[in-house]
Amino acid sequence: MARLKFGAHMPTAGGLYKAVTGGYKIGCDAVQLFTASPRQWAAPEIKPESARAFRRAVEKTGVGPLIAHDSYLINLATQDAALLEKSRNAFLAEMRRAEALGLDYVVTHMGAHTGSGVSAGIERLCESLNWLHEQIPDYRVRVALETTAGQGTCLGGEFDHFPEIFARVERVDKLAVCLDTCHIFVAGYDCRTAEAVQKTWDEFGQKVGFEKLCCIHANDAQKGLGSKLDRHAHIGEGCIGSNGFTALLADPRLPEGLPIIVETPEAETMHRVNVWRLRHLAGGDTLTATPAVA
């Protein structure tokens, strides 16, 4: 098995299976996708024929791990009762779609406390996760909590939030973590040099744990360290830079087969390029050339 697997968040126009076949065509080992519109509450169940087509594409290509990203509307940490119920039901539906497709993880932003305070937000998030696990105790797919840019009242902008969550969730074995490089950088964790990356990974290991890391969203950052502005840039073209990604991907503590997923702009033309860049940086190469854009 390759030490790391590289992939991208792929579009699903024409069918969910297109994320797999499209990713395979541009050199992805792994893929991420939306199983429904991320900006709408209403989402249909996965039809059996759609699930079969998806699984056939996975079997044919060998692409994996397979990851979904949930709706941007969901807030599992809110104190608003109506929004909380809507968010929980929507996230349960996300998990059901992912299980039907045979996915490995559903990545979710950890929610926002919207003024009630971090402790109250974490408590509500943990209640939501415990409720979720009670509904689907035997599911194989797991929840991956994503690090955030720390904007506004959003949880997940500090590594300190994760051990608090792990301590309060009853089925912590069903939780994993997705680290977004742009998010942690603009939240204040430096990733620009080998020395800075070592410090950041050390803190991650102490507070979160590499055994929980299931995915890296590899995105360069348009905005500066600690800006809390989530704006993704192409690999090597932002404030993190090529040296930062080389150091991030070189750490021997990264789990074997860890998927490294790009969510960079201009997906149709640049995902192929950014996946190529990451693969070469992980191999210790410099970015003196890039593949032709198909």
CSV table of C-alpha atoms in Angstrom, one decimal:
chain,number,residue,atom,x,y,z
A,1,MET,CA,0.0,0.0,0.0
A,2,ALA,CA,1.2,3.5,-0.8
A,3,ARG,CA,2.1,5.4,2.3
A,4,LEU,CA,-0.3,8.2,1.4
A,5,LYS,CA,-3.2,8.4,-1.0
A,6,PHE,CA,-4.0,11.5,-3.0
A,7,GLY,CA,-7.3,12.7,-4.3
A,8,ALA,CA,-9.8,15.5,-4.7
A,9,HIS,CA,-13.4,16.6,-4.0
A,10,MET,CA,-15.0,15.6,-7.2
A,11,PRO,CA,-18.2,16.7,-8.9
A,12,THR,CA,-21.2,14.4,-9.3
A,13,ALA,CA,-23.0,15.8,-12.3
A,14,GLY,CA,-24.5,12.9,-14.3
A,15,GLY,CA,-24.5,10.6,-11.3
A,16,LEU,CA,-22.8,10.0,-8.0
A,17,TYR,CA,-20.5,7.4,-9.5
A,18,LYS,CA,-19.0,10.2,-11.7
A,19,ALA,CA,-17.1,11.3,-8.7
A,20,VAL,CA,-15.3,8.0,-8.7
A,21,THR,CA,-14.7,7.7,-12.4
A,22,GLY,CA,-13.8,11.3,-12.8
A,23,GLY,CA,-11.4,11.1,-9.9
A,24,TYR,CA,-9.8,8.0,-11.4
A,25,LYS,CA,-9.3,9.7,-14.7
A,26,ILE,CA,-7.3,12.6,-13.2
A,27,GLY,CA,-5.1,10.3,-11.1
A,28,CYS,CA,-6.9,10.2,-7.8
A,29,ASP,CA,-6.4,7.3,-5.4
A,30,ALA,CA,-9.2,8.5,-3.1
A,31,VAL,CA,-12.2,10.8,-3.6
A,32,GLN,CA,-14.5,13.1,-1.7
A,33,LEU,CA,-18.0,14.1,-2.8
A,34,PHE,CA,-21.3,15.6,-1.8
A,35,THR,CA,-24.1,13.0,-1.8
A,36,ALA,CA,-26.7,15.8,-2.1
A,37,SER,CA,-26.7,19.5,-2.6
A,38,PRO,CA,-24.7,21.1,0.3
A,39,ARG,CA,-26.8,24.2,0.2
A,40,GLN,CA,-30.3,22.7,0.5
A,41,TRP,CA,-32.1,20.9,3.4
A,42,ALA,CA,-34.1,18.6,1.1
A,43,ALA,CA,-32.2,15.6,-0.2
A,44,PRO,CA,-33.5,12.4,-1.8
A,45,GLU,CA,-32.6,9.0,-0.5
A,46,ILE,CA,-30.0,7.1,-2.6
A,47,LYS,CA,-31.8,4.9,-5.2
A,48,PRO,CA,-30.7,1.3,-5.3
A,49,GLU,CA,-29.6,1.7,-8.9
A,50,SER,CA,-27.5,4.7,-8.0
A,51,ALA,CA,-25.8,2.8,-5.2
A,52,ARG,CA,-25.1,-0.1,-7.5
A,53,ALA,CA,-23.6,2.1,-10.1
A,54,PHE,CA,-21.4,3.8,-7.5
A,55,ARG,CA,-20.2,0.5,-6.0
A,56,ARG,CA,-19.4,-0.9,-9.5
A,57,ALA,CA,-17.3,2.2,-10.2
A,58,VAL,CA,-15.4,1.7,-7.0
A,59,GLU,CA,-14.9,-2.0,-7.7
A,60,LYS,CA,-13.7,-1.2,-11.2
A,61,THR,CA,-11.3,1.6,-10.3
A,62,GLY,CA,-10.1,0.6,-6.9
A,63,VAL,CA,-10.5,4.2,-5.7
A,64,GLY,CA,-10.6,4.6,-1.9
A,65,PRO,CA,-10.9,5.7,0.8
A,66,LEU,CA,-14.3,7.2,0.0
A,67,ILE,CA,-15.4,10.3,1.8
A,68,ALA,CA,-18.5,12.5,1.8
A,69,HIS,CA,-18.7,16.1,3.0
A,70,ASP,CA,-22.0,17.1,4.7
A,71,SER,CA,-24.3,20.0,4.0
A,72,TYR,CA,-23.0,23.5,4.9
A,73,LEU,CA,-26.4,24.2,6.5
A,74,ILE,CA,-26.0,21.7,9.3
A,75,ASN,CA,-25.2,23.1,12.8
A,76,LEU,CA,-25.0,20.3,15.4
A,77,ALA,CA,-23.8,22.8,18.1
A,78,THR,CA,-26.6,25.3,17.9
A,79,GLN,CA,-28.8,26.2,20.9
A,80,ASP,CA,-31.8,26.9,18.6
A,81,ALA,CA,-34.1,24.0,19.1
A,82,ALA,CA,-35.7,24.1,15.7
A,83,LEU,CA,-32.4,24.4,13.8
A,84,LEU,CA,-30.9,21.6,16.0
A,85,GLU,CA,-33.7,19.2,15.2
A,86,LYS,CA,-33.4,20.0,11.5
A,87,SER,CA,-29.6,19.7,11.6
A,88,ARG,CA,-29.7,16.3,13.4
A,89,ASN,CA,-32.2,14.9,11.0
A,90,ALA,CA,-30.2,16.2,8.0
A,91,PHE,CA,-27.0,14.7,9.3
A,92,LEU,CA,-28.6,11.4,10.0
A,93,ALA,CA,-29.8,11.4,6.4
A,94,GLU,CA,-26.2,12.2,5.3
A,95,MET,CA,-25.0,9.1,7.2
A,96,ARG,CA,-27.7,6.9,5.7
A,97,ARG,CA,-26.7,8.0,2.2
A,98,ALA,CA,-23.0,7.4,2.9
A,99,GLU,CA,-23.7,3.9,4.3
A,100,ALA,CA,-25.8,3.0,1.3
A,101,LEU,CA,-22.9,4.0,-1.0
A,102,GLY,CA,-20.3,2.1,1.1
A,103,LEU,CA,-18.4,5.3,2.1
A,104,ASP,CA,-15.8,5.3,4.8
A,105,TYR,CA,-16.3,8.7,6.4
A,106,VAL,CA,-18.7,11.7,6.5
A,107,VAL,CA,-16.7,14.9,7.1
A,108,THR,CA,-18.6,17.6,9.0
A,109,HIS,CA,-17.9,21.0,10.3
A,110,MET,CA,-18.3,21.0,14.1
A,111,GLY,CA,-20.9,23.7,14.2
A,112,ALA,CA,-21.1,27.1,15.8
A,113,HIS,CA,-22.2,28.0,19.3
A,114,THR,CA,-23.7,31.3,18.0
A,115,GLY,CA,-23.0,33.2,21.2
A,116,SER,CA,-23.7,30.6,23.9
A,117,GLY,CA,-20.0,30.0,24.4
A,118,VAL,CA,-17.5,27.3,23.5
A,119,SER,CA,-18.3,25.0,26.4
A,120,ALA,CA,-22.1,25.1,25.6
A,121,GLY,CA,-21.4,24.6,22.0
A,122,ILE,CA,-19.2,21.5,22.6
A,123,GLU,CA,-21.8,20.1,25.0
A,124,ARG,CA,-24.5,20.5,22.4
A,125,LEU,CA,-22.3,19.0,19.7
A,126,CYS,CA,-21.6,15.9,21.9
A,127,GLU,CA,-25.3,15.5,22.6
A,128,SER,CA,-25.9,15.5,18.9
A,129,LEU,CA,-23.2,12.9,18.2
A,130,ASN,CA,-24.5,10.7,21.0
A,131,TRP,CA,-28.0,11.0,19.6
A,132,LEU,CA,-26.7,10.2,16.1
A,133,HIS,CA,-24.9,7.0,17.2
A,134,GLU,CA,-28.0,5.8,19.0
A,135,GLN,CA,-29.9,5.9,15.7
A,136,ILE,CA,-27.3,4.0,13.7
A,137,PRO,CA,-25.3,1.9,16.2
A,138,ASP,CA,-24.2,-0.7,13.6
A,139,TYR,CA,-23.2,1.6,10.8
A,140,ARG,CA,-19.7,1.1,9.3
A,141,VAL,CA,-19.3,4.7,8.1
A,142,ARG,CA,-17.8,7.1,10.6
A,143,VAL,CA,-18.1,10.8,11.4
A,144,ALA,CA,-15.0,12.8,10.7
A,145,LEU,CA,-14.9,16.1,12.6
A,146,GLU,CA,-13.1,18.8,10.6
A,147,THR,CA,-10.8,21.5,11.9
A,148,THR,CA,-12.0,24.9,11.0
A,149,ALA,CA,-10.7,28.4,10.4
A,150,GLY,CA,-12.0,29.5,13.8
A,151,GLN,CA,-14.2,32.2,12.2
A,152,GLY,CA,-17.0,33.7,14.2
A,153,THR,CA,-18.3,31.3,16.8
A,154,CYS,CA,-17.4,28.1,15.0
A,155,LEU,CA,-15.9,25.2,16.9
A,156,GLY,CA,-12.9,23.4,15.7
A,157,GLY,CA,-10.5,26.3,15.3
A,158,GLU,CA,-8.4,25.0,18.2
A,159,PHE,CA,-6.9,21.6,18.8
A,160,ASP,CA,-8.0,21.9,22.4
A,161,HIS,CA,-11.7,21.4,21.4
A,162,PHE,CA,-11.1,17.8,20.3
A,163,PRO,CA,-10.1,16.1,23.6
A,164,GLU,CA,-13.1,17.7,25.2
A,165,ILE,CA,-15.4,16.2,22.6
A,166,PHE,CA,-13.7,12.8,22.8
A,167,ALA,CA,-14.2,12.7,26.5
A,168,ARG,CA,-18.0,13.4,26.2
A,169,VAL,CA,-19.0,11.2,23.3
A,170,GLU,CA,-19.9,7.7,24.3
A,171,ARG,CA,-19.0,6.0,21.0
A,172,VAL,CA,-15.7,7.8,20.5
A,173,ASP,CA,-14.6,4.8,18.5
A,174,LYS,CA,-17.0,6.0,15.8
A,175,LEU,CA,-15.3,9.5,15.6
A,176,ALA,CA,-12.4,10.5,13.4
A,177,VAL,CA,-10.7,13.8,12.5
A,178,CYS,CA,-10.2,15.6,9.2
A,179,LEU,CA,-7.5,18.2,9.2
A,180,ASP,CA,-7.7,21.1,6.7
A,181,THR,CA,-4.4,22.8,6.1
A,182,CYS,CA,-5.9,26.1,5.1
A,183,HIS,CA,-8.2,26.1,8.1
A,184,ILE,CA,-5.5,25.4,10.7
A,185,PHE,CA,-3.1,27.9,9.1
A,186,VAL,CA,-5.6,30.8,9.2
A,187,ALA,CA,-6.7,29.7,12.6
A,188,GLY,CA,-3.1,30.4,13.8
A,189,TYR,CA,-1.2,27.1,13.4
A,190,ASP,CA,1.9,27.8,11.3
A,191,CYS,CA,2.7,25.4,8.5
A,192,ARG,CA,5.2,27.4,6.4
A,193,THR,CA,8.5,25.8,7.4
A,194,ALA,CA,9.8,22.5,8.6
A,195,GLU,CA,10.3,23.8,12.1
A,196,ALA,CA,6.8,25.3,12.2
A,197,VAL,CA,5.2,22.2,10.9
A,198,GLN,CA,7.0,20.1,13.5
A,199,LYS,CA,5.6,22.3,16.2
A,200,THR,CA,2.1,22.1,14.8
A,201,TRP,CA,2.1,18.4,14.3
A,202,ASP,CA,3.5,17.9,17.8
A,203,GLU,CA,0.6,19.8,19.3
A,204,PHE,CA,-1.9,18.0,17.1
A,205,GLY,CA,-0.4,14.7,18.3
A,206,GLN,CA,-0.6,15.6,21.9
A,207,LYS,CA,-4.1,17.1,21.9
A,208,VAL,CA,-5.9,15.2,19.1
A,209,GLY,CA,-3.9,12.2,18.2
A,210,PHE,CA,-2.6,10.8,14.9
A,211,GLU,CA,-4.6,7.6,15.5
A,212,LYS,CA,-7.8,9.8,15.0
A,213,LEU,CA,-6.6,11.4,11.8
A,214,CYS,CA,-8.5,9.9,8.8
A,215,CYS,CA,-8.1,12.5,6.1
A,216,ILE,CA,-6.2,15.7,5.3
A,217,HIS,CA,-7.9,18.4,3.2
A,218,ALA,CA,-4.8,19.8,1.5
A,219,ASN,CA,-5.5,23.4,0.5
A,220,ASP,CA,-3.1,26.3,0.3
A,221,ALA,CA,-4.3,29.6,1.9
A,222,GLN,CA,-5.0,32.9,0.2
A,223,LYS,CA,-5.0,34.7,3.6
A,224,GLY,CA,-2.3,35.1,6.3
A,225,LEU,CA,-1.5,33.2,9.4
A,226,GLY,CA,-4.2,33.7,12.1
A,227,SER,CA,-6.4,35.8,9.7
A,228,LYS,CA,-9.4,33.4,10.3
A,229,LEU,CA,-10.4,33.9,6.7
A,230,ASP,CA,-11.1,30.6,4.9
A,231,ARG,CA,-10.0,31.2,1.3
A,232,HIS,CA,-8.4,28.2,-0.5
A,233,ALA,CA,-5.5,28.6,-3.0
A,234,HIS,CA,-3.8,26.2,-5.3
A,235,ILE,CA,-1.0,24.1,-3.8
A,236,GLY,CA,2.2,26.0,-3.6
A,237,GLU,CA,0.6,29.3,-4.7
A,238,GLY,CA,-0.6,30.6,-1.3
A,239,CYS,CA,0.7,31.6,2.1
A,240,ILE,CA,1.6,28.0,3.1
A,241,GLY,CA,3.7,27.3,0.0
A,242,SER,CA,5.5,24.3,-1.4
A,243,ASN,CA,7.9,24.0,1.5
A,244,GLY,CA,5.1,23.8,4.0
A,245,PHE,CA,3.3,21.0,2.1
A,246,THR,CA,6.5,19.1,1.7
A,247,ALA,CA,7.0,19.2,5.5
A,248,LEU,CA,3.4,18.5,6.3
A,249,LEU,CA,3.4,15.3,4.2
A,250,ALA,CA,6.8,14.1,5.3
A,251,ASP,CA,5.9,13.5,8.9
A,252,PRO,CA,6.3,9.7,9.7
A,253,ARG,CA,3.4,9.9,12.2
A,254,LEU,CA,0.9,10.2,9.4
A,255,PRO,CA,-1.2,7.0,9.2
A,256,GLU,CA,-0.4,4.5,6.4
A,257,GLY,CA,-2.8,5.1,3.4
A,258,LEU,CA,-4.0,8.4,4.7
A,259,PRO,CA,-6.1,10.2,2.0
A,260,ILE,CA,-4.9,13.7,1.1
A,261,ILE,CA,-7.8,15.5,-0.6
A,262,VAL,CA,-7.7,18.8,-2.5
A,263,GLU,CA,-10.6,21.2,-2.3
A,264,THR,CA,-8.9,23.9,-4.4
A,265,PRO,CA,-10.5,26.4,-6.8
A,266,GLU,CA,-11.1,25.7,-10.5
A,267,ALA,CA,-11.8,22.0,-10.0
A,268,GLU,CA,-12.4,21.1,-13.6
A,269,THR,CA,-8.9,22.3,-14.7
A,270,MET,CA,-6.8,22.4,-11.6
A,271,HIS,CA,-7.7,19.4,-9.5
A,272,ARG,CA,-5.5,17.3,-11.7
A,273,VAL,CA,-2.6,19.7,-11.3
A,274,ASN,CA,-3.0,20.1,-7.5
A,275,VAL,CA,-3.1,16.3,-7.0
A,276,TRP,CA,0.0,16.0,-9.1
A,277,ARG,CA,1.7,18.7,-7.1
A,278,LEU,CA,0.9,17.0,-3.8
A,279,ARG,CA,2.2,13.7,-5.0
A,280,HIS,CA,5.5,15.2,-6.1
A,281,LEU,CA,5.9,17.3,-3.0
A,282,ALA,CA,5.3,14.2,-0.8
A,283,GLY,CA,8.1,12.5,-2.8
A,284,GLY,CA,10.5,15.3,-2.0
A,285,ASP,CA,10.4,16.9,-5.4
A,286,THR,CA,10.3,20.6,-6.2
A,287,LEU,CA,7.6,22.1,-8.4
A,288,THR,CA,9.7,23.0,-11.4
A,289,ALA,CA,7.0,21.8,-13.8
A,290,THR,CA,3.3,20.9,-13.8
A,291,PRO,CA,1.3,18.4,-15.9
A,292,ALA,CA,-0.6,19.6,-18.9
A,293,VAL,CA,-4.1,20.7,-18.0
A,294,ALA,CA,-6.6,18.4,-19.8
